[in-house]
XYZ file of C-alpha atoms in Angstrom:
726
model
C -21.208 11.805 -58.143
C -18.717 11.076 -55.637
C -14.999 11.830 -56.236
C -12.664 9.040 -57.039
C -11.436 7.234 -53.884
C -7.912 8.030 -54.909
C -8.280 11.585 -55.131
C -7.790 13.387 -51.915
C -8.482 17.327 -51.616
C -6.146 19.364 -49.496
C -4.623 22.520 -48.728
C -0.929 23.066 -49.004
C 0.954 25.683 -47.166
C 4.256 27.687 -47.929
C 5.614 30.364 -45.763
C 5.042 33.626 -47.161
C 2.317 32.429 -49.877
C -1.060 31.920 -49.861
C -2.277 28.251 -48.845
C -2.815 26.452 -52.251
C -5.890 24.204 -52.704
C -5.122 21.089 -54.521
C -6.464 17.572 -55.334
C -3.771 14.742 -54.720
C -3.916 11.517 -56.979
C -2.954 9.022 -54.240
C -1.831 6.893 -57.571
C 0.754 8.984 -58.637
C 4.381 8.821 -56.977
C 5.158 11.372 -53.994
C 8.029 12.676 -55.834
C 5.562 13.540 -58.877
C 3.071 15.434 -56.501
C 5.974 17.536 -54.736
C 7.365 18.326 -57.963
C 3.886 19.778 -58.983
C 3.562 21.665 -55.855
C 7.041 23.200 -56.215
C 6.329 24.339 -59.945
C 3.416 26.014 -58.802
C 5.153 28.157 -56.316
C 8.278 28.582 -59.035
C 10.692 26.819 -56.849
C 13.647 24.780 -58.233
C 14.967 21.273 -57.011
C 11.996 19.749 -55.811
C 13.764 16.692 -54.625
C 14.871 19.168 -51.742
C 11.505 19.642 -50.292
C 8.901 17.281 -48.811
C 5.493 17.400 -47.370
C 4.448 17.808 -43.796
C 0.935 17.425 -41.632
C 0.438 20.989 -40.819
C 0.020 20.199 -37.017
C 1.859 20.033 -33.908
C 3.193 16.266 -34.964
C 4.910 17.899 -38.163
C 5.176 14.479 -39.342
C 6.585 13.672 -43.111
C 4.439 12.104 -45.753
C 5.890 9.290 -46.835
C 5.051 6.758 -49.475
C 4.475 4.390 -46.384
C 2.007 6.770 -44.364
C 0.294 8.731 -47.363
C -2.608 7.140 -47.400
C -3.303 8.584 -43.647
C -3.806 11.741 -45.703
C -7.424 12.838 -45.249
C -9.949 15.139 -47.486
C -9.442 18.504 -45.759
C -6.026 17.991 -44.809
C -3.707 20.912 -44.354
C -0.280 19.942 -45.617
C 2.849 22.065 -45.293
C 5.817 22.204 -47.921
C 8.908 22.038 -46.244
C 12.775 20.991 -46.727
C 12.964 17.258 -47.119
C 14.024 15.412 -44.103
C 17.944 14.624 -45.423
C 18.099 18.780 -45.758
C 16.631 19.279 -42.456
C 18.630 16.656 -40.590
C 22.006 18.235 -42.639
C 21.204 22.146 -41.112
C 20.459 20.651 -37.690
C 23.454 18.628 -37.430
C 25.340 22.016 -38.527
C 23.212 24.148 -36.283
C 23.838 21.893 -33.088
C 27.497 22.388 -33.511
C 27.042 26.371 -33.465
C 29.551 28.274 -31.360
C 26.724 30.828 -29.963
C 24.856 29.416 -27.206
C 21.406 30.873 -28.183
C 21.894 29.461 -31.510
C 22.837 26.023 -30.459
C 19.780 26.199 -27.779
C 17.348 26.778 -30.772
C 18.830 24.286 -32.789
C 18.631 21.513 -29.987
C 15.045 22.287 -29.191
C 14.025 22.166 -32.872
C 15.796 18.803 -32.814
C 14.118 17.410 -29.670
C 10.521 18.501 -31.725
C 11.683 16.813 -35.008
C 13.197 13.528 -33.739
C 9.454 12.410 -32.896
C 9.131 11.645 -36.379
C 10.964 8.520 -38.047
C 11.610 9.774 -41.295
C 13.693 12.699 -39.934
C 15.139 10.347 -37.425
C 16.544 7.773 -39.656
C 18.199 10.458 -41.989
C 19.532 12.186 -38.919
C 21.086 8.890 -37.227
C 22.399 8.376 -41.065
C 24.436 11.116 -40.433
C 25.945 9.806 -37.321
C 23.682 12.327 -35.207
C 23.568 10.108 -32.162
C 27.521 10.123 -31.722
C 27.457 13.410 -32.132
C 24.805 13.558 -29.286
C 26.672 11.322 -27.117
C 29.981 13.543 -27.573
C 28.198 16.649 -26.669
C 26.923 14.782 -23.559
C 30.031 12.992 -22.431
C 32.349 16.524 -23.439
C 30.730 18.832 -25.315
C 28.480 20.536 -22.412
C 32.010 20.599 -20.357
C 32.737 23.999 -21.827
C 29.698 25.545 -20.487
C 30.411 24.422 -17.109
C 32.028 27.584 -16.309
C 28.954 29.378 -17.339
C 26.640 26.792 -15.375
C 26.506 29.315 -12.079
C 25.522 32.405 -13.911
C 23.606 30.515 -17.054
C 22.058 27.702 -14.932
C 18.620 27.923 -16.616
C 20.042 27.893 -20.165
C 22.683 25.054 -19.321
C 19.687 22.964 -18.064
C 17.655 23.850 -20.998
C 20.650 22.859 -23.162
C 21.096 19.527 -21.590
C 17.485 18.931 -21.348
C 17.015 19.366 -25.356
C 19.902 17.081 -25.669
C 18.978 14.540 -23.888
C 15.270 14.707 -25.121
C 16.315 14.597 -28.586
C 18.398 11.176 -27.846
C 15.493 9.551 -25.902
C 13.104 10.474 -28.971
C 15.824 8.963 -31.607
C 16.550 6.013 -29.732
C 12.810 5.329 -29.060
C 12.387 4.595 -32.887
C 14.331 1.386 -32.273
C 16.643 2.021 -35.317
C 20.055 1.971 -33.082
C 20.952 -0.754 -30.798
C 21.378 0.520 -27.147
C 24.926 -1.740 -26.851
C 26.822 0.944 -28.715
C 27.469 3.397 -25.765
C 30.624 3.963 -24.010
C 31.532 3.744 -20.580
C 31.874 7.474 -20.583
C 28.534 8.293 -21.541
C 26.844 6.173 -19.182
C 29.208 7.662 -16.109
C 27.972 11.010 -17.596
C 24.349 10.171 -17.632
C 24.708 8.434 -14.111
C 26.137 11.709 -12.974
C 23.308 13.731 -13.631
C 21.033 11.062 -11.482
C 23.522 11.199 -8.529
C 23.820 15.105 -8.321
C 21.303 16.105 -5.318
C 20.338 19.582 -7.200
C 19.520 18.845 -10.961
C 17.270 20.264 -13.320
C 14.163 18.326 -13.198
C 13.751 17.679 -16.963
C 17.469 16.599 -17.073
C 16.702 14.259 -14.054
C 13.574 12.789 -15.640
C 15.484 12.188 -19.031
C 18.583 10.770 -17.452
C 16.610 8.214 -15.290
C 14.495 7.311 -18.503
C 17.888 6.574 -20.577
C 19.300 4.540 -17.786
C 15.770 2.632 -17.565
C 16.322 1.453 -21.350
C 19.963 0.794 -21.288
C 19.147 -1.629 -18.023
C 16.054 -3.082 -19.854
C 17.694 -3.671 -23.694
C 21.070 -4.956 -23.022
C 22.731 -7.229 -20.400
C 26.094 -5.733 -21.006
C 24.862 -2.128 -20.075
C 22.988 -3.682 -17.094
C 26.437 -4.093 -15.656
C 28.070 -1.035 -16.791
C 25.095 0.865 -15.158
C 24.865 -1.115 -11.882
C 28.533 -0.407 -11.418
C 27.512 3.566 -11.571
C 24.281 3.889 -9.877
C 23.434 2.628 -6.274
C 20.227 2.344 -4.490
C 21.111 4.908 -2.091
C 21.888 7.339 -4.787
C 18.162 6.670 -6.159
C 16.469 6.616 -2.688
C 16.477 10.924 -2.456
C 14.593 11.209 -5.612
C 11.753 9.121 -3.976
C 11.309 11.763 -1.060
C 10.323 14.675 -3.094
C 7.285 15.595 -4.305
C 7.535 15.130 -7.933
C 5.361 12.120 -8.980
C 6.832 11.633 -12.552
C 10.334 11.510 -10.696
C 9.226 9.059 -8.319
C 8.104 6.871 -11.080
C 11.086 7.062 -13.166
C 13.092 6.396 -10.188
C 11.202 3.128 -9.349
C 11.410 2.271 -12.974
C 15.103 2.270 -12.895
C 15.048 0.044 -9.561
C 12.621 -2.076 -11.216
C 14.845 -2.752 -14.481
C 17.970 -3.258 -12.378
C 16.064 -5.605 -10.053
C 14.348 -7.690 -13.262
C 17.940 -7.874 -15.029
C 20.015 -8.891 -12.143
C 21.543 -12.181 -12.211
C 19.474 -14.537 -9.895
C 22.308 -15.088 -7.493
C 22.616 -11.479 -7.120
C 18.758 -10.689 -6.264
C 18.565 -11.655 -2.778
C 21.575 -9.322 -2.111
C 19.667 -6.220 -4.246
C 16.860 -7.344 -1.962
C 18.862 -7.236 1.407
C 20.313 -3.738 0.293
C 16.741 -2.288 -0.706
C 15.621 -3.408 3.085
C 18.622 -1.764 4.655
C 17.868 1.487 2.651
C 14.383 1.013 3.870
C 12.716 1.377 0.278
C 9.551 0.120 1.345
C 8.612 2.420 3.995
C 10.094 5.509 1.652
C 7.557 4.488 -1.204
C 5.089 4.119 1.589
C 5.181 7.309 3.327
C 6.741 9.370 0.010
C 4.096 7.660 -2.724
C 1.381 5.576 -1.470
C 0.498 7.598 1.431
C 1.097 11.063 -0.369
C -1.804 13.434 -0.762
C -1.144 13.192 -4.771
C -3.272 10.479 -6.369
C -1.237 7.847 -7.787
C -1.706 7.950 -11.642
C -1.380 4.449 -13.865
C 2.093 4.834 -14.612
C 3.305 4.767 -11.005
C 0.597 2.163 -9.889
C 2.056 0.042 -13.001
C 5.612 0.574 -11.313
C 4.592 -0.263 -7.948
C 2.583 -3.299 -9.022
C 5.909 -4.622 -11.133
C 7.959 -3.716 -7.851
C 5.509 -6.058 -5.849
C 5.867 -8.707 -8.356
C 9.591 -8.865 -8.430
C 9.617 -8.472 -4.676
C 7.206 -11.775 -4.190
C 9.307 -13.354 -7.049
C 12.491 -13.960 -4.503
C 10.345 -16.619 -2.967
C 10.420 -18.527 -6.074
C 13.706 -20.314 -5.133
C 12.087 -21.198 -1.688
C 9.182 -22.147 -3.326
C 10.770 -24.671 -5.736
C 13.311 -26.115 -3.113
C 12.385 -29.578 -2.060
C 13.318 -30.616 1.730
C 16.123 -33.100 2.079
C 15.385 -35.394 4.473
C 18.809 -35.992 5.354
C 19.769 -32.519 6.029
C 19.910 -32.104 9.739
C 19.464 -28.103 9.569
C 16.301 -28.458 7.711
C 14.993 -31.310 10.455
C 16.078 -29.076 12.867
C 13.090 -26.811 11.828
C 10.647 -29.363 12.483
C 12.258 -30.194 15.839
C 11.814 -26.305 16.827
C 8.094 -26.416 15.606
C 7.327 -29.544 17.955
C 9.584 -27.865 20.747
C 7.520 -24.444 20.532
C 4.373 -26.224 20.405
C 4.540 -28.547 23.195
C 7.253 -26.906 25.437
C 9.704 -30.014 25.606
C 13.257 -28.505 25.634
C 14.052 -29.758 28.628
C 13.893 -33.293 27.917
C 16.872 -35.113 27.979
C 18.278 -36.441 24.895
C 18.590 -40.214 25.993
C 15.749 -40.230 27.923
C 13.627 -43.421 27.188
C 14.330 -45.888 24.796
C 14.878 -45.314 21.198
C 11.201 -46.578 20.313
C 9.684 -44.551 22.864
C 11.276 -41.874 21.619
C 10.116 -42.471 18.135
C 6.424 -42.939 19.261
C 6.604 -39.801 21.264
C 7.639 -37.966 18.087
C 4.900 -39.640 15.941
C 2.376 -38.510 18.316
C 3.538 -34.992 18.318
C 3.998 -34.842 14.419
C 0.381 -36.238 14.214
C -0.872 -33.239 16.835
C 1.206 -30.916 14.463
C -1.027 -31.718 11.460
C 1.767 -33.395 9.335
C 0.457 -35.950 6.523
C 3.472 -38.376 7.464
C 3.772 -38.908 10.950
C 6.901 -40.860 11.251
C 9.052 -38.770 8.709
C 7.573 -35.309 8.262
C 10.209 -34.067 5.997
C 8.588 -36.133 3.148
C 5.625 -33.605 3.294
C 7.745 -30.998 2.191
C 9.270 -32.526 -0.893
C 5.973 -31.442 -2.647
C 6.793 -28.356 -5.332
C 5.465 -25.721 -5.139
C 5.358 -24.919 -2.045
C 8.283 -26.945 -1.151
C 10.583 -25.253 1.867
C 8.668 -21.776 1.543
C 5.828 -23.573 3.656
C 8.266 -24.487 6.213
C 9.488 -21.117 6.354
C 6.331 -19.782 7.006
C 5.491 -22.314 9.633
C 8.438 -21.209 11.425
C 7.949 -17.628 11.261
C 4.241 -18.130 12.541
C 5.564 -20.333 15.694
C 8.107 -17.358 16.386
C 6.221 -14.496 15.565
C 2.795 -15.384 16.405
C 3.734 -17.684 19.126
C 0.478 -17.701 21.264
C -1.690 -18.185 18.152
C 0.551 -20.921 16.921
C 0.225 -22.703 20.145
C -3.668 -22.125 20.751
C -3.920 -23.735 16.951
C -1.952 -26.738 17.624
C -3.532 -27.643 21.043
C -6.919 -26.604 20.209
C -6.779 -29.006 17.351
C -4.925 -31.899 18.988
C -7.458 -31.881 21.835
C -10.459 -32.319 19.199
C -11.872 -35.755 17.849
C -9.591 -37.195 15.279
C -12.275 -36.556 12.612
C -12.755 -32.554 13.546
C -9.060 -31.637 13.990
C -7.717 -29.163 11.356
C -4.330 -30.531 10.334
C -1.781 -27.412 10.966
C 0.870 -29.027 8.893
C -1.151 -30.012 5.928
C -3.111 -26.739 5.842
C -0.041 -24.537 6.086
C 1.648 -26.576 3.098
C -1.757 -26.295 0.893
C -2.280 -22.860 2.122
C 1.527 -21.603 1.078
C 0.934 -23.148 -2.608
C -2.783 -21.535 -2.503
C -1.088 -17.710 -1.805
C 1.785 -18.247 -4.394
C -0.421 -18.993 -6.655
C -3.221 -15.765 -5.762
C 0.150 -13.651 -5.903
C 1.414 -15.297 -9.153
C 5.055 -15.791 -7.483
C 7.675 -16.618 -9.984
C 5.628 -15.018 -12.936
C 6.934 -12.210 -14.966
C 5.113 -8.885 -14.418
C 2.493 -7.702 -16.857
C 3.050 -4.656 -19.197
C -0.191 -2.930 -18.689
C -0.978 -4.290 -15.568
C -1.713 -1.720 -12.156
C -2.889 -4.311 -9.537
C -0.580 -3.622 -6.732
C -1.737 -3.713 -3.091
C -0.854 -0.988 -0.817
C -1.146 -3.263 2.307
C 2.435 -5.323 0.793
C 4.205 -2.227 1.207
C 3.369 -1.850 5.075
C 5.934 -4.624 6.602
C 9.224 -5.977 5.594
C 8.032 -9.657 6.077
C 4.663 -9.181 4.176
C 4.117 -12.705 2.754
C 4.880 -14.240 5.746
C 2.391 -11.900 7.416
C -0.131 -12.270 5.160
C 0.552 -16.335 5.617
C -0.088 -15.983 9.275
C -3.479 -13.666 8.831
C -4.509 -16.482 6.539
C -3.860 -19.586 8.515
C -5.892 -18.040 11.390
C -8.684 -17.646 8.997
C -8.517 -21.254 7.604
C -8.718 -22.481 11.432
C -11.468 -20.487 12.075
C -13.157 -21.228 8.925
C -12.498 -25.121 9.613
C -14.469 -24.508 13.105
C -17.302 -22.608 11.303
C -17.826 -25.475 8.847
C -17.738 -27.787 11.223
C -15.244 -29.637 8.768
C -13.791 -33.459 8.752
C -10.562 -34.256 7.117
C -12.638 -35.379 4.261
C -13.958 -31.700 3.710
C -10.282 -30.252 3.495
C -10.597 -29.243 -0.226
C -14.032 -27.770 0.556
C -12.609 -25.623 3.332
C -9.722 -24.602 1.211
C -12.111 -23.192 -1.395
C -13.979 -21.200 1.038
C -10.674 -19.805 2.210
C -9.491 -19.095 -1.287
C -12.817 -16.891 -2.180
C -12.177 -15.081 1.269
C -9.194 -14.190 0.656
C -9.796 -13.182 -2.876
C -12.681 -11.018 -1.799
C -10.469 -9.464 0.970
C -8.088 -8.480 -1.720
C -10.611 -7.043 -4.200
C -11.226 -4.142 -1.614
C -7.805 -3.154 -1.736
C -7.018 -2.617 2.160
C -4.433 -0.199 3.054
C -2.923 -2.148 5.870
C -2.683 -5.921 7.064
C -4.814 -4.883 10.058
C -7.485 -3.645 7.735
C -7.529 -7.036 5.681
C -7.861 -8.832 8.973
C -10.836 -6.794 9.701
C -12.314 -7.390 5.903
C -11.937 -11.347 6.561
C -13.712 -10.857 10.052
C -16.624 -9.506 8.091
C -16.600 -12.606 5.534
C -17.442 -15.533 7.744
C -18.451 -18.877 6.217
C -21.783 -17.857 7.166
C -21.318 -14.612 4.776
C -19.765 -16.287 1.956
C -22.850 -18.516 1.995
C -25.277 -15.843 1.885
C -22.920 -14.097 -0.993
C -23.095 -17.101 -2.916
C -26.711 -17.780 -2.721
C -27.176 -14.401 -3.987
C -24.898 -14.548 -6.853
C -26.289 -18.059 -7.611
C -29.971 -16.273 -7.997
C -31.412 -19.434 -6.960
C -30.649 -21.277 -10.234
C -31.469 -24.705 -8.507
C -35.211 -23.422 -8.530
C -34.666 -23.049 -12.270
C -34.191 -26.641 -13.165
C -37.598 -27.804 -13.834
C -38.820 -28.642 -17.209
C -41.639 -25.831 -17.713
C -39.353 -23.380 -16.671
C -36.378 -24.770 -18.982
C -39.043 -24.349 -21.674
C -39.665 -20.625 -20.684
C -36.249 -20.109 -20.420
C -35.458 -21.355 -24.124
C -38.644 -18.871 -25.420
C -37.409 -16.018 -23.825
C -33.678 -16.505 -24.847
C -34.035 -14.964 -28.300
C -35.656 -12.299 -27.119
C -33.258 -11.370 -24.578
C -30.467 -11.777 -27.338
C -32.165 -9.276 -29.753
C -32.001 -6.719 -26.539
C -28.226 -7.560 -26.014
C -27.445 -7.399 -29.854
C -29.323 -3.801 -29.857
C -27.608 -2.437 -26.937
C -24.103 -3.576 -28.880
C -25.208 -1.574 -32.004
C -26.359 1.484 -29.788
C -22.841 1.310 -28.339
C -21.184 1.004 -31.442
C -23.249 4.321 -32.765
C -21.901 5.993 -29.834
C -18.201 5.313 -30.470
C -15.189 4.668 -28.734
C -11.566 6.518 -28.430
C -8.604 4.119 -29.205
C -5.012 4.304 -28.401
C -2.679 4.677 -31.368
C -0.498 1.167 -31.627
C 2.997 2.131 -30.498
C 6.124 0.439 -28.867
C 6.179 3.829 -26.792
C 4.562 3.787 -23.481
C 4.488 7.179 -22.479
C 3.301 8.859 -25.552
C -0.343 8.433 -26.125
C -2.172 9.447 -29.709
C -5.520 8.558 -30.180
C -8.172 7.786 -32.977
C -11.855 7.305 -32.670
C -14.431 5.133 -34.432
C -18.079 4.911 -34.836
C -21.245 3.173 -36.424
C -23.772 5.578 -38.221
C -27.040 5.484 -37.059
C -28.272 3.435 -39.904
C -25.859 0.667 -39.333
C -24.343 0.975 -42.883
C -20.884 2.653 -41.966
C -17.823 2.790 -39.765
C -16.535 6.335 -39.486
C -13.344 6.848 -38.349
C -10.369 9.363 -37.715
C -7.343 10.606 -35.621
C -7.434 12.745 -32.534
C -5.272 14.993 -30.891
C -6.270 14.019 -27.422
C -8.852 11.875 -25.604
C -12.181 13.382 -26.227
C -15.044 14.249 -23.883
C -18.377 13.048 -24.908
C -19.132 11.899 -28.548
C -17.264 12.610 -31.391
C -19.390 14.113 -34.132
C -19.763 12.116 -37.464
C -18.423 14.934 -39.716
C -15.222 15.404 -37.794
C -14.158 11.718 -38.627
C -12.910 11.821 -42.148
C -12.304 8.259 -43.198
C -15.362 5.637 -44.079
C -15.588 2.041 -44.107
C -19.084 0.169 -45.494
C -19.996 -2.363 -43.375
C -20.876 -4.207 -46.538
C -17.476 -4.389 -47.297
C -16.547 -5.968 -44.143
C -15.516 -9.613 -44.762
C -14.540 -10.738 -41.379
C -13.349 -9.857 -37.690
C -10.040 -11.244 -36.640
C -8.951 -11.547 -33.010
C -6.084 -11.770 -30.953
C -2.780 -13.124 -32.150
C -4.165 -13.682 -35.753
C -4.512 -9.851 -36.241
C -2.019 -8.365 -38.372
C -0.934 -5.620 -35.930
C 0.085 -8.546 -33.504
C 2.064 -10.249 -36.082
C 4.108 -7.236 -37.027
C 4.907 -6.298 -33.473
C 5.812 -10.029 -32.497
C 9.541 -8.794 -32.123
C 8.274 -6.209 -29.330
C 7.307 -7.102 -25.780
C 3.650 -8.138 -26.391
C 2.229 -9.003 -23.292
C -0.835 -11.581 -22.872
C -3.140 -8.257 -22.168
C -2.622 -6.431 -25.456
C -3.202 -10.086 -27.517
C -6.549 -10.245 -25.489
C -7.548 -6.921 -26.293
C -6.630 -6.749 -29.994
C -8.912 -7.267 -33.096
C -8.911 -6.438 -36.632
C -11.808 -5.953 -39.281
C -10.886 -7.536 -43.010
C -12.332 -5.444 -45.682
C -11.644 -5.102 -49.678
C -8.668 -7.348 -51.069
C -6.700 -7.883 -47.647
C -6.804 -4.485 -46.191
C -7.029 -4.480 -42.236
C -8.605 -1.704 -40.245
C -6.965 -2.754 -36.676
C -7.970 -1.954 -32.831
C -6.589 -2.567 -29.535
C -9.597 -1.804 -27.072
C -8.886 0.070 -24.109
C -10.300 -2.252 -21.843
C -12.104 -5.845 -21.620
C -15.551 -4.308 -21.764
C -15.039 -2.287 -25.053
C -13.078 -5.545 -26.451
C -16.380 -7.284 -26.073
C -18.767 -4.492 -27.133
C -16.933 -4.057 -30.300
C -16.307 -7.671 -31.112
C -20.060 -8.502 -30.343
C -21.405 -5.522 -32.482
C -19.290 -6.297 -35.497
C -20.262 -9.776 -35.269
C -23.914 -8.894 -35.039
C -23.531 -6.489 -37.995
C -22.248 -9.515 -40.172
C -24.875 -11.864 -38.707
C -22.711 -13.849 -36.693
C -23.071 -15.054 -33.067
C -21.941 -12.687 -30.123
C -19.572 -14.880 -28.126
C -17.922 -12.669 -25.746
C -17.682 -13.117 -21.948
C -19.695 -9.913 -21.751
C -22.643 -11.307 -23.786
C -22.900 -14.534 -21.575
C -22.802 -12.471 -18.525
C -25.543 -10.053 -19.625
C -27.511 -12.996 -20.739
C -27.366 -14.550 -17.473
C -28.155 -11.534 -15.734
C -31.287 -10.283 -18.027
C -32.607 -13.721 -18.331
C -32.477 -14.440 -14.614
C -34.318 -11.144 -14.050
C -36.701 -11.800 -16.756
C -37.393 -15.404 -15.278
C -38.094 -13.807 -11.842
C -40.558 -11.144 -13.023
C -42.396 -13.638 -14.993
C -42.672 -16.014 -11.790
C -43.268 -13.505 -9.608
C -46.935 -14.394 -9.303
C -45.764 -18.027 -8.323
C -43.494 -17.355 -5.324
C -43.816 -19.963 -2.495
C -45.634 -22.368 -4.965
C -44.172 -25.744 -6.448
C -43.875 -25.930 -9.923
C -44.185 -29.516 -10.770
C -41.868 -31.441 -13.125
C -44.601 -32.414 -15.575
C -47.519 -30.282 -16.606
C -51.037 -31.208 -14.769
C -53.387 -33.802 -16.681
C -56.136 -32.041 -18.714
C -59.748 -32.593 -17.033
C -62.513 -34.546 -18.884
C -64.714 -32.441 -20.949
C -67.768 -31.115 -19.013
C -71.197 -33.106 -19.962
C -72.662 -29.875 -21.357
C -71.545 -26.429 -22.440
C -74.483 -24.292 -20.723
C -72.421 -22.399 -18.638
C -70.698 -20.814 -21.536
C -71.637 -17.099 -21.919
C -73.643 -16.096 -25.279
C -72.510 -12.787 -26.236
C -75.152 -12.258 -28.592
């Protein structure tokens, strides 16, 4: 007979004694269980004791997390969080350097536990740490030369404990003094600083800027871009990552009017070229966190274009109209033309003719073309950049099209406006960076005016594609669709430079795009006749059953999931897999991401499939509602799902990627007898169905399949031709 569900068998350790095996009744109060354990070892004052998980985490067992105790767990009897907090509070104020160092090391480890953190913070522990950083360490400045490693460790553990305590979100960042900020900033500004201290200091500055607008102003006064740049020129990728994170935070929180000024400073300090040579082209592979920070920097840089993108042209503004005159002058070289030559009507007629050649929609007043937002004035900026920096290509495109027949000319003005709008959509100009995205493009770090150069390459591509398609003005939207596809396909190859991007586009001509489209469509047009549609319907259930079996097999292999946490840089894992008989979900915590499959017997928790009531996805999941106050981004919502069982109990998941999300939601729905509706299932269905159809129709290649079945022939006059088996 299985033991009751509320009874958990554990071993409990106590220093200097043999471990004790006992059964814990989860219905009893935790204080009663601790009292029972203390009495077993003849220990009084049981309220001064607590139970911990006896592993590297040393997390305290509380009424909230006690259900995480598994059968076979090893627990440790230890001093209560309050007593430990009081002891550490006293020990870190010791006059002995060695004792102080050991106490701070213990504090840094203990602060990861939220139960301890709450008790230590209640003792005003964070104020004590900030005082130690502000002034307490000054006593050891004289010893720094002879005891530099010890001083570095002392400060490192102090800052580590501070970061861990603040990460729990119990204390507001707004409470810190200017003296503390100055001190942290001084550690970043020093050229020769302990790596661990520098790393923690950068992390603290990033958190301050992101969590408080008031602190942003204070930090911005203490830290300059020039002081951060040297940290990018080293070889430690962690330091480089934290440095770019601080720059991104300052960029993100800067008032709109200061962002352009900050971008100008970044350009002066050659941040882009330093990142390109020391990070992107470094021999060290770029890890996910660095890729994320580079992506954020890329997004924030492109977002500087938003102001111009959303600014309409003022037809009365002479300076803006002069830009259009400049485009006309460069194209047709009419600078020597006197202003008063000919009548006003003649000049207007000449301007109208030239504006038509330049491809504007409004030939009389081209300024009207730039009142559409987006792209607004950004399109005009791009056109002027192209005309000035790629003059030969600009003149060639304008003159080439103005000499064609009216119906075949590619309108440069209209094309530039629509292309600028398309590039803003592709690069998501104006959107905030996503929390988990790593999609940065190295080529945008190779030029100070990368967006304008990107436009120049793409406008030449558009003109080339227009000619290849033999397009007319009616085909404008079709050409734009092909150009978008060419750009997107070239970007997915992640070219390292703009020249490489250009060469990739050369290989994606209109003819090549047609071939790709044809292969991707897999001759879908040939599959529309009625007999083939009937065959498709007949095959579909077989394919769906095959997909279902594949999903269930994947669930049996299992998947490693990340623990739900608000802290980006601390990874904890758990594993879940389906039993081979499809009756039970086995799951349990892991210390690290596993290599290969995890055996069933190492996963302590079980959930019978029969108990599952529903599968919930996205924002309806309880763990997404709970974390509503945190920065929950679209990507995390798209990867979240929960299993509802028993009386409103949930097993909450966040899939590692979209593929695993589809596999698990499909598999769980299949177990419940529901439809598998994920994008992955649709894709698999299309692929497998198309393959199966092609295999079955292989013998009918080049034979036209009629829309209606052929008529049944008349019966023969006799059946003498039938062979008699007897």
